Amino acid sequence: MLRRLDLRGSTPTGAQVRRLLPRAAIDVDVAVEAVRPVCEDVRDRGDEAVLDAAVRFDGVRPPHLRVPAAELAAAAERLDPDVRDALAEAIRRCRLVHAAQLRAPVTVEVAPGLAVTERWVPVERVGLYVPGGRVAYPSSVVMNVVPAQEAGVTSLAVFSPPQKDNGGLPHPVVLGACAMLGIDEVYAAGGAQAIAMAAYGTVSCAPVDVITGPGNVYVTAAKRLVRGVVGVDAEAGPTEVAILADDTADPAHVAADLIAQAEHDPMAACLLVTTSAELADAVDVELGKRVPATRHRERVEQALAGQGAVAIVADLAAGLAVADGWAAEHLEIQTADAAAVAARVRHAGAVFVGPYAPVPLGDYLAGSNHVLPTGATARHSGGLSVAAFQRQVHVVESTRDALHAVSGRLGALAGAEDLTAHRDAVEVRFR
């Protein structure tokens, strides 16, 4: 069922791996041009443009862009008790992990009388995007809101697409999750129009400083378009998993994990890297049994046929090189001594160690963040954390003697750059 590549003869470079192994073809540049008029319309006409875009793209005109407080409270009341309990535990675990990411101020005495303090200061206002296409993502509410709250952000706005089946409001479980987290500012807006609304502001919504959250290619394109007007997190495309496995892996586990990722999206990428051709054969058998029985069979089959592959490698060192070269959003290690193998990974959004740490644990209840870099951007970007909602500020303090001690060197550097007023701004203090 999976496309098979035999890489036992050589280990390809990272660039070769990314050419050889499948990902869905996405042209964000093309999408930018498609969303540019939508974003410009929202910038120019505000709320009316957002509402018109909802009719065009979501098939419904929301009765309110900002969800009324009564609707949020009602959604929280209607939550299934088991879902409420699961969300409460997800929130608790997520807070534990993200609170530990906070950085204390650090002061360095550079020289006698001269100190530089590094402080991390939260941004004032953030826009958090929660997708609402094929399925609802209350877990994405948790993953966006909790790190922003732990970072100290005081003004949070959530944006999620209006649902025709919910009277033009976002999905009720998304609304319920917002209410559980104390979020009272939620907008029935999705797609590029939501990103523009957050970035430029409208009559009903003040502009934000930072936008985070996953979305489709048009959301990604809109983020690229408004980057600079606001800060944005990493560009997130279709989801993906790589599984590095040896002959100790259970083929039923591997197959189930591939299917779990494939059910997100027909464009999801699912890669198995293994030292065992026998395991690859056994996984194919398991897929043949499990795919026909899965609830979202059609999209799973599309994903596995389009972006599913197994790469057979000579040894774990070669397997790690392939996994690092592909730089997956999610990387599972299902090998002997999995923790030691995982410690050698360099490029992945998140790493899941051993047979009892599947990706769905990270999606919901590990406490880690599931807003992660895709499309090999894990080579240079990490997952969402409190750092996305804070900025670094250096505070410089100097005594008269400390400034005097470097005045000559400072003057020399200012002269070298032909910025004599810089030199004069120091020398005037000692005349």
PDB file of N, CA and C in Angstrom, residues 8-82:
ATOM      1  N   ARG A   8      19.078   1.316   1.011  1.00  0.00           N
ATOM      2  CA  ARG A   8      20.161   0.594   1.695  1.00  0.00           C
ATOM      3  C   ARG A   8      21.501   0.758   0.998  1.00  0.00           C
ATOM      4  N   GLY A   9      21.484   1.153  -0.270  1.00  0.00           N
ATOM      5  CA  GLY A   9      22.740   1.292  -0.985  1.00  0.00           C
ATOM      6  C   GLY A   9      23.500   2.553  -0.639  1.00  0.00           C
ATOM      7  N   SER A  10      22.793   3.610  -0.192  1.00  0.00           N
ATOM      8  CA  SER A  10      23.451   4.874   0.129  1.00  0.00           C
ATOM      9  C   SER A  10      22.538   5.687   1.019  1.00  0.00           C
ATOM     10  N   THR A  11      23.104   6.666   1.688  1.00  0.00           N
ATOM     11  CA  THR A  11      22.315   7.575   2.516  1.00  0.00           C
ATOM     12  C   THR A  11      22.235   8.918   1.814  1.00  0.00           C
ATOM     13  N   PRO A  12      21.050   9.318   1.352  1.00  0.00           N
ATOM     14  CA  PRO A  12      20.932  10.582   0.628  1.00  0.00           C
ATOM     15  C   PRO A  12      21.125  11.782   1.556  1.00  0.00           C
ATOM     16  N   THR A  13      21.506  12.899   0.988  1.00  0.00           N
ATOM     17  CA  THR A  13      21.606  14.146   1.754  1.00  0.00           C
ATOM     18  C   THR A  13      20.216  14.619   2.133  1.00  0.00           C
ATOM     19  N   GLY A  14      20.162  15.614   3.035  1.00  0.00           N
ATOM     20  CA  GLY A  14      18.874  16.153   3.447  1.00  0.00           C
ATOM     21  C   GLY A  14      18.066  16.680   2.270  1.00  0.00           C
ATOM     22  N   ALA A  15      18.727  17.411   1.376  1.00  0.00           N
ATOM     23  CA  ALA A  15      18.017  17.951   0.222  1.00  0.00           C
ATOM     24  C   ALA A  15      17.495  16.830  -0.673  1.00  0.00           C
ATOM     25  N   GLN A  16      18.294  15.767  -0.838  1.00  0.00           N
ATOM     26  CA  GLN A  16      17.849  14.628  -1.652  1.00  0.00           C
ATOM     27  C   GLN A  16      16.669  13.915  -0.997  1.00  0.00           C
ATOM     28  N   VAL A  17      16.721  13.774   0.330  1.00  0.00           N
ATOM     29  CA  VAL A  17      15.619  13.142   1.054  1.00  0.00           C
ATOM     30  C   VAL A  17      14.327  13.895   0.802  1.00  0.00           C
ATOM     31  N   ARG A  18      14.391  15.211   0.871  1.00  0.00           N
ATOM     32  CA  ARG A  18      13.171  16.006   0.701  1.00  0.00           C
ATOM     33  C   ARG A  18      12.638  15.943  -0.730  1.00  0.00           C
ATOM     34  N   ARG A  19      13.520  15.670  -1.687  1.00  0.00           N
ATOM     35  CA  ARG A  19      13.050  15.490  -3.065  1.00  0.00           C
ATOM     36  C   ARG A  19      12.481  14.095  -3.274  1.00  0.00           C
ATOM     37  N   LEU A  20      13.092  13.098  -2.615  1.00  0.00           N
ATOM     38  CA  LEU A  20      12.704  11.707  -2.825  1.00  0.00           C
ATOM     39  C   LEU A  20      11.404  11.335  -2.127  1.00  0.00           C
ATOM     40  N   LEU A  21      11.233  11.864  -0.907  1.00  0.00           N
ATOM     41  CA  LEU A  21      10.132  11.398  -0.073  1.00  0.00           C
ATOM     42  C   LEU A  21       8.973  12.380  -0.141  1.00  0.00           C
ATOM     43  N   PRO A  22       7.754  11.863  -0.193  1.00  0.00           N
ATOM     44  CA  PRO A  22       6.618  12.689  -0.617  1.00  0.00           C
ATOM     45  C   PRO A  22       6.097  13.642   0.450  1.00  0.00           C
ATOM     46  N   ARG A  23       5.744  14.824   0.001  1.00  0.00           N
ATOM     47  CA  ARG A  23       4.894  15.777   0.704  1.00  0.00           C
ATOM     48  C   ARG A  23       3.943  16.355  -0.324  1.00  0.00           C
ATOM     49  N   ALA A  24       2.784  16.793   0.127  1.00  0.00           N
ATOM     50  CA  ALA A  24       1.838  17.404  -0.801  1.00  0.00           C
ATOM     51  C   ALA A  24       2.430  18.688  -1.370  1.00  0.00           C
ATOM     52  N   ALA A  25       2.242  18.911  -2.648  1.00  0.00           N
ATOM     53  CA  ALA A  25       2.738  20.124  -3.297  1.00  0.00           C
ATOM     54  C   ALA A  25       1.836  21.301  -2.917  1.00  0.00           C
ATOM     55  N   ILE A  26       2.430  22.285  -2.251  1.00  0.00           N
ATOM     56  CA  ILE A  26       1.679  23.474  -1.831  1.00  0.00           C
ATOM     57  C   ILE A  26       2.452  24.698  -2.272  1.00  0.00           C
ATOM     58  N   ASP A  27       1.808  25.573  -3.004  1.00  0.00           N
ATOM     59  CA  ASP A  27       2.464  26.796  -3.449  1.00  0.00           C
ATOM     60  C   ASP A  27       1.863  27.965  -2.688  1.00  0.00           C
ATOM     61  N   VAL A  28       2.520  28.316  -1.584  1.00  0.00           N
ATOM     62  CA  VAL A  28       2.007  29.414  -0.755  1.00  0.00           C
ATOM     63  C   VAL A  28       2.068  30.729  -1.521  1.00  0.00           C
ATOM     64  N   ASP A  29       3.083  30.890  -2.380  1.00  0.00           N
ATOM     65  CA  ASP A  29       3.193  32.136  -3.150  1.00  0.00           C
ATOM     66  C   ASP A  29       1.963  32.357  -4.021  1.00  0.00           C
ATOM     67  N   VAL A  30       1.482  31.282  -4.647  1.00  0.00           N
ATOM     68  CA  VAL A  30       0.263  31.380  -5.464  1.00  0.00           C
ATOM     69  C   VAL A  30      -0.931  31.723  -4.580  1.00  0.00           C
ATOM     70  N   ALA A  31      -0.991  31.068  -3.417  1.00  0.00           N
ATOM     71  CA  ALA A  31      -2.100  31.327  -2.495  1.00  0.00           C
ATOM     72  C   ALA A  31      -2.069  32.760  -1.974  1.00  0.00           C
ATOM     73  N   VAL A  32      -0.863  33.331  -1.811  1.00  0.00           N
ATOM     74  CA  VAL A  32      -0.764  34.726  -1.360  1.00  0.00           C
ATOM     75  C   VAL A  32      -1.505  35.647  -2.322  1.00  0.00           C
ATOM     76  N   GLU A  33      -1.306  35.412  -3.612  1.00  0.00           N
ATOM     77  CA  GLU A  33      -1.980  36.266  -4.597  1.00  0.00           C
ATOM     78  C   GLU A  33      -3.491  36.041  -4.571  1.00  0.00           C
ATOM     79  N   ALA A  34      -3.908  34.812  -4.237  1.00  0.00           N
ATOM     80  CA  ALA A  34      -5.347  34.535  -4.154  1.00  0.00           C
ATOM     81  C   ALA A  34      -5.983  35.236  -2.962  1.00  0.00           C
ATOM     82  N   VAL A  35      -5.255  35.337  -1.841  1.00  0.00           N
ATOM     83  CA  VAL A  35      -5.848  35.925  -0.642  1.00  0.00           C
ATOM     84  C   VAL A  35      -5.592  37.427  -0.529  1.00  0.00           C
ATOM     85  N   ARG A  36      -4.684  37.947  -1.350  1.00  0.00           N
ATOM     86  CA  ARG A  36      -4.362  39.370  -1.238  1.00  0.00           C
ATOM     87  C   ARG A  36      -5.621  40.260  -1.350  1.00  0.00           C
ATOM     88  N   PRO A  37      -6.489  40.048  -2.365  1.00  0.00           N
ATOM     89  CA  PRO A  37      -7.672  40.914  -2.442  1.00  0.00           C
ATOM     90  C   PRO A  37      -8.619  40.740  -1.255  1.00  0.00           C
ATOM     91  N   VAL A  38      -8.675  39.530  -0.689  1.00  0.00           N
ATOM     92  CA  VAL A  38      -9.518  39.307   0.494  1.00  0.00           C
ATOM     93  C   VAL A  38      -8.989  40.121   1.664  1.00  0.00           C
ATOM     94  N   CYS A  39      -7.679  40.041   1.890  1.00  0.00           N
ATOM     95  CA  CYS A  39      -7.077  40.764   3.011  1.00  0.00           C
ATOM     96  C   CYS A  39      -7.173  42.281   2.817  1.00  0.00           C
ATOM     97  N   GLU A  40      -6.967  42.735   1.588  1.00  0.00           N
ATOM     98  CA  GLU A  40      -7.059  44.174   1.324  1.00  0.00           C
ATOM     99  C   GLU A  40      -8.489  44.670   1.506  1.00  0.00           C
ATOM    100  N   ASP A  41      -9.448  43.836   1.146  1.00  0.00           N
ATOM    101  CA  ASP A  41     -10.854  44.205   1.326  1.00  0.00           C
ATOM    102  C   ASP A  41     -11.184  44.353   2.811  1.00  0.00           C
ATOM    103  N   VAL A  42     -10.689  43.421   3.625  1.00  0.00           N
ATOM    104  CA  VAL A  42     -10.914  43.516   5.074  1.00  0.00           C
ATOM    105  C   VAL A  42     -10.216  44.754   5.642  1.00  0.00           C
ATOM    106  N   ARG A  43      -9.006  45.017   5.177  1.00  0.00           N
ATOM    107  CA  ARG A  43      -8.290  46.215   5.628  1.00  0.00           C
ATOM    108  C   ARG A  43      -9.081  47.482   5.315  1.00  0.00           C
ATOM    109  N   ASP A  44      -9.734  47.497   4.128  1.00  0.00           N
ATOM    110  CA  ASP A  44     -10.414  48.717   3.674  1.00  0.00           C
ATOM    111  C   ASP A  44     -11.853  48.818   4.180  1.00  0.00           C
ATOM    112  N   ARG A  45     -12.570  47.680   4.242  1.00  0.00           N
ATOM    113  CA  ARG A  45     -14.009  47.746   4.572  1.00  0.00           C
ATOM    114  C   ARG A  45     -14.343  47.137   5.929  1.00  0.00           C
ATOM    115  N   GLY A  46     -13.370  46.472   6.564  1.00  0.00           N
ATOM    116  CA  GLY A  46     -13.575  45.995   7.919  1.00  0.00           C
ATOM    117  C   GLY A  46     -14.607  44.891   8.051  1.00  0.00           C
ATOM    118  N   ASP A  47     -15.513  45.050   9.038  1.00  0.00           N
ATOM    119  CA  ASP A  47     -16.453  43.987   9.385  1.00  0.00           C
ATOM    120  C   ASP A  47     -17.295  43.515   8.201  1.00  0.00           C
ATOM    121  N   GLU A  48     -17.757  44.439   7.372  1.00  0.00           N
ATOM    122  CA  GLU A  48     -18.603  44.048   6.240  1.00  0.00           C
ATOM    123  C   GLU A  48     -17.851  43.133   5.281  1.00  0.00           C
ATOM    124  N   ALA A  49     -16.576  43.388   5.094  1.00  0.00           N
ATOM    125  CA  ALA A  49     -15.783  42.521   4.218  1.00  0.00           C
ATOM    126  C   ALA A  49     -15.628  41.133   4.835  1.00  0.00           C
ATOM    127  N   VAL A  50     -15.474  41.065   6.158  1.00  0.00           N
ATOM    128  CA  VAL A  50     -15.365  39.762   6.835  1.00  0.00           C
ATOM    129  C   VAL A  50     -16.670  38.987   6.669  1.00  0.00           C
ATOM    130  N   LEU A  51     -17.789  39.662   6.849  1.00  0.00           N
ATOM    131  CA  LEU A  51     -19.088  39.003   6.705  1.00  0.00           C
ATOM    132  C   LEU A  51     -19.321  38.542   5.271  1.00  0.00           C
ATOM    133  N   ASP A  52     -18.969  39.379   4.299  1.00  0.00           N
ATOM    134  CA  ASP A  52     -19.126  38.986   2.894  1.00  0.00           C
ATOM    135  C   ASP A  52     -18.257  37.773   2.563  1.00  0.00           C
ATOM    136  N   ALA A  53     -17.057  37.739   3.111  1.00  0.00           N
ATOM    137  CA  ALA A  53     -16.165  36.604   2.870  1.00  0.00           C
ATOM    138  C   ALA A  53     -16.712  35.327   3.509  1.00  0.00           C
ATOM    139  N   ALA A  54     -17.381  35.455   4.653  1.00  0.00           N
ATOM    140  CA  ALA A  54     -17.987  34.288   5.293  1.00  0.00           C
ATOM    141  C   ALA A  54     -19.054  33.669   4.395  1.00  0.00           C
ATOM    142  N   VAL A  55     -19.854  34.517   3.784  1.00  0.00           N
ATOM    143  CA  VAL A  55     -20.880  34.014   2.855  1.00  0.00           C
ATOM    144  C   VAL A  55     -20.218  33.288   1.692  1.00  0.00           C
ATOM    145  N   ARG A  56     -19.164  33.886   1.175  1.00  0.00           N
ATOM    146  CA  ARG A  56     -18.494  33.343  -0.011  1.00  0.00           C
ATOM    147  C   ARG A  56     -17.758  32.037   0.290  1.00  0.00           C
ATOM    148  N   PHE A  57     -17.048  31.981   1.406  1.00  0.00           N
ATOM    149  CA  PHE A  57     -16.170  30.839   1.666  1.00  0.00           C
ATOM    150  C   PHE A  57     -16.754  29.819   2.644  1.00  0.00           C
ATOM    151  N   ASP A  58     -17.619  30.267   3.563  1.00  0.00           N
ATOM    152  CA  ASP A  58     -18.167  29.353   4.571  1.00  0.00           C
ATOM    153  C   ASP A  58     -19.635  29.033   4.341  1.00  0.00           C
ATOM    154  N   GLY A  59     -20.252  29.747   3.405  1.00  0.00           N
ATOM    155  CA  GLY A  59     -21.635  29.455   3.070  1.00  0.00           C
ATOM    156  C   GLY A  59     -22.637  29.928   4.102  1.00  0.00           C
ATOM    157  N   VAL A  60     -22.243  30.855   4.968  1.00  0.00           N
ATOM    158  CA  VAL A  60     -23.160  31.347   5.987  1.00  0.00           C
ATOM    159  C   VAL A  60     -22.736  32.758   6.392  1.00  0.00           C
ATOM    160  N   ARG A  61     -23.725  33.606   6.704  1.00  0.00           N
ATOM    161  CA  ARG A  61     -23.439  34.950   7.207  1.00  0.00           C
ATOM    162  C   ARG A  61     -23.663  34.943   8.719  1.00  0.00           C
ATOM    163  N   PRO A  62     -22.616  35.072   9.520  1.00  0.00           N
ATOM    164  CA  PRO A  62     -22.790  35.013  10.970  1.00  0.00           C
ATOM    165  C   PRO A  62     -23.721  36.117  11.467  1.00  0.00           C
ATOM    166  N   PRO A  63     -24.609  35.805  12.422  1.00  0.00           N
ATOM    167  CA  PRO A  63     -25.467  36.855  12.981  1.00  0.00           C
ATOM    168  C   PRO A  63     -24.671  37.887  13.779  1.00  0.00           C
ATOM    169  N   HIS A  64     -23.529  37.473  14.319  1.00  0.00           N
ATOM    170  CA  HIS A  64     -22.623  38.371  15.032  1.00  0.00           C
ATOM    171  C   HIS A  64     -21.205  37.933  14.680  1.00  0.00           C
ATOM    172  N   LEU A  65     -20.314  38.888  14.445  1.00  0.00           N
ATOM    173  CA  LEU A  65     -18.911  38.504  14.293  1.00  0.00           C
ATOM    174  C   LEU A  65     -18.326  38.105  15.651  1.00  0.00           C
ATOM    175  N   ARG A  66     -18.570  38.930  16.661  1.00  0.00           N
ATOM    176  CA  ARG A  66     -18.124  38.556  18.002  1.00  0.00           C
ATOM    177  C   ARG A  66     -19.187  37.681  18.647  1.00  0.00           C
ATOM    178  N   VAL A  67     -18.783  36.510  19.097  1.00  0.00           N
ATOM    179  CA  VAL A  67     -19.724  35.561  19.684  1.00  0.00           C
ATOM    180  C   VAL A  67     -20.220  36.127  21.019  1.00  0.00           C
ATOM    181  N   PRO A  68     -21.550  36.216  21.216  1.00  0.00           N
ATOM    182  CA  PRO A  68     -22.086  36.749  22.473  1.00  0.00           C
ATOM    183  C   PRO A  68     -21.663  35.915  23.681  1.00  0.00           C
ATOM    184  N   ALA A  69     -21.489  36.578  24.804  1.00  0.00           N
ATOM    185  CA  ALA A  69     -21.079  35.885  26.031  1.00  0.00           C
ATOM    186  C   ALA A  69     -22.055  34.774  26.395  1.00  0.00           C
ATOM    187  N   ALA A  70     -23.343  35.001  26.151  1.00  0.00           N
ATOM    188  CA  ALA A  70     -24.346  33.989  26.483  1.00  0.00           C
ATOM    189  C   ALA A  70     -24.142  32.712  25.676  1.00  0.00           C
ATOM    190  N   GLU A  71     -23.710  32.866  24.417  1.00  0.00           N
ATOM    191  CA  GLU A  71     -23.454  31.686  23.581  1.00  0.00           C
ATOM    192  C   GLU A  71     -22.251  30.904  24.091  1.00  0.00           C
ATOM    193  N   LEU A  72     -21.222  31.616  24.542  1.00  0.00           N
ATOM    194  CA  LEU A  72     -20.057  30.937  25.104  1.00  0.00           C
ATOM    195  C   LEU A  72     -20.440  30.167  26.359  1.00  0.00           C
ATOM    196  N   ALA A  73     -21.211  30.803  27.232  1.00  0.00           N
ATOM    197  CA  ALA A  73     -21.622  30.134  28.464  1.00  0.00           C
ATOM    198  C   ALA A  73     -22.493  28.915  28.160  1.00  0.00           C
ATOM    199  N   ALA A  74     -23.396  29.054  27.191  1.00  0.00           N
ATOM    200  CA  ALA A  74     -24.270  27.937  26.834  1.00  0.00           C
ATOM    201  C   ALA A  74     -23.476  26.781  26.240  1.00  0.00           C
ATOM    202  N   ALA A  75     -22.473  27.102  25.426  1.00  0.00           N
ATOM    203  CA  ALA A  75     -21.638  26.049  24.842  1.00  0.00           C
ATOM    204  C   ALA A  75     -20.884  25.290  25.926  1.00  0.00           C
ATOM    205  N   ALA A  76     -20.398  26.009  26.927  1.00  0.00           N
ATOM    206  CA  ALA A  76     -19.705  25.349  28.034  1.00  0.00           C
ATOM    207  C   ALA A  76     -20.652  24.427  28.789  1.00  0.00           C
ATOM    208  N   GLU A  77     -21.887  24.871  28.997  1.00  0.00           N
ATOM    209  CA  GLU A  77     -22.870  24.052  29.714  1.00  0.00           C
ATOM    210  C   GLU A  77     -23.217  22.787  28.940  1.00  0.00           C
ATOM    211  N   ARG A  78     -23.205  22.892  27.612  1.00  0.00           N
ATOM    212  CA  ARG A  78     -23.621  21.754  26.776  1.00  0.00           C
ATOM    213  C   ARG A  78     -22.493  20.761  26.502  1.00  0.00           C
ATOM    214  N   LEU A  79     -21.281  21.054  26.951  1.00  0.00           N
ATOM    215  CA  LEU A  79     -20.178  20.129  26.699  1.00  0.00           C
ATOM    216  C   LEU A  79     -20.474  18.750  27.281  1.00  0.00           C
ATOM    217  N   ASP A  80     -20.177  17.723  26.517  1.00  0.00           N
ATOM    218  CA  ASP A  80     -20.265  16.362  27.034  1.00  0.00           C
ATOM    219  C   ASP A  80     -19.361  16.247  28.268  1.00  0.00           C
ATOM    220  N   PRO A  81     -19.843  15.656  29.362  1.00  0.00           N
ATOM    221  CA  PRO A  81     -19.032  15.581  30.589  1.00  0.00           C
ATOM    222  C   PRO A  81     -17.664  14.939  30.377  1.00  0.00           C
ATOM    223  N   ASP A  82     -17.597  13.913  29.529  1.00  0.00           N
ATOM    224  CA  ASP A  82     -16.304  13.273  29.271  1.00  0.00           C
ATOM    225  C   ASP A  82     -15.365  14.204  28.513  1.00  0.00           C
TER     226      ASP A  82
END
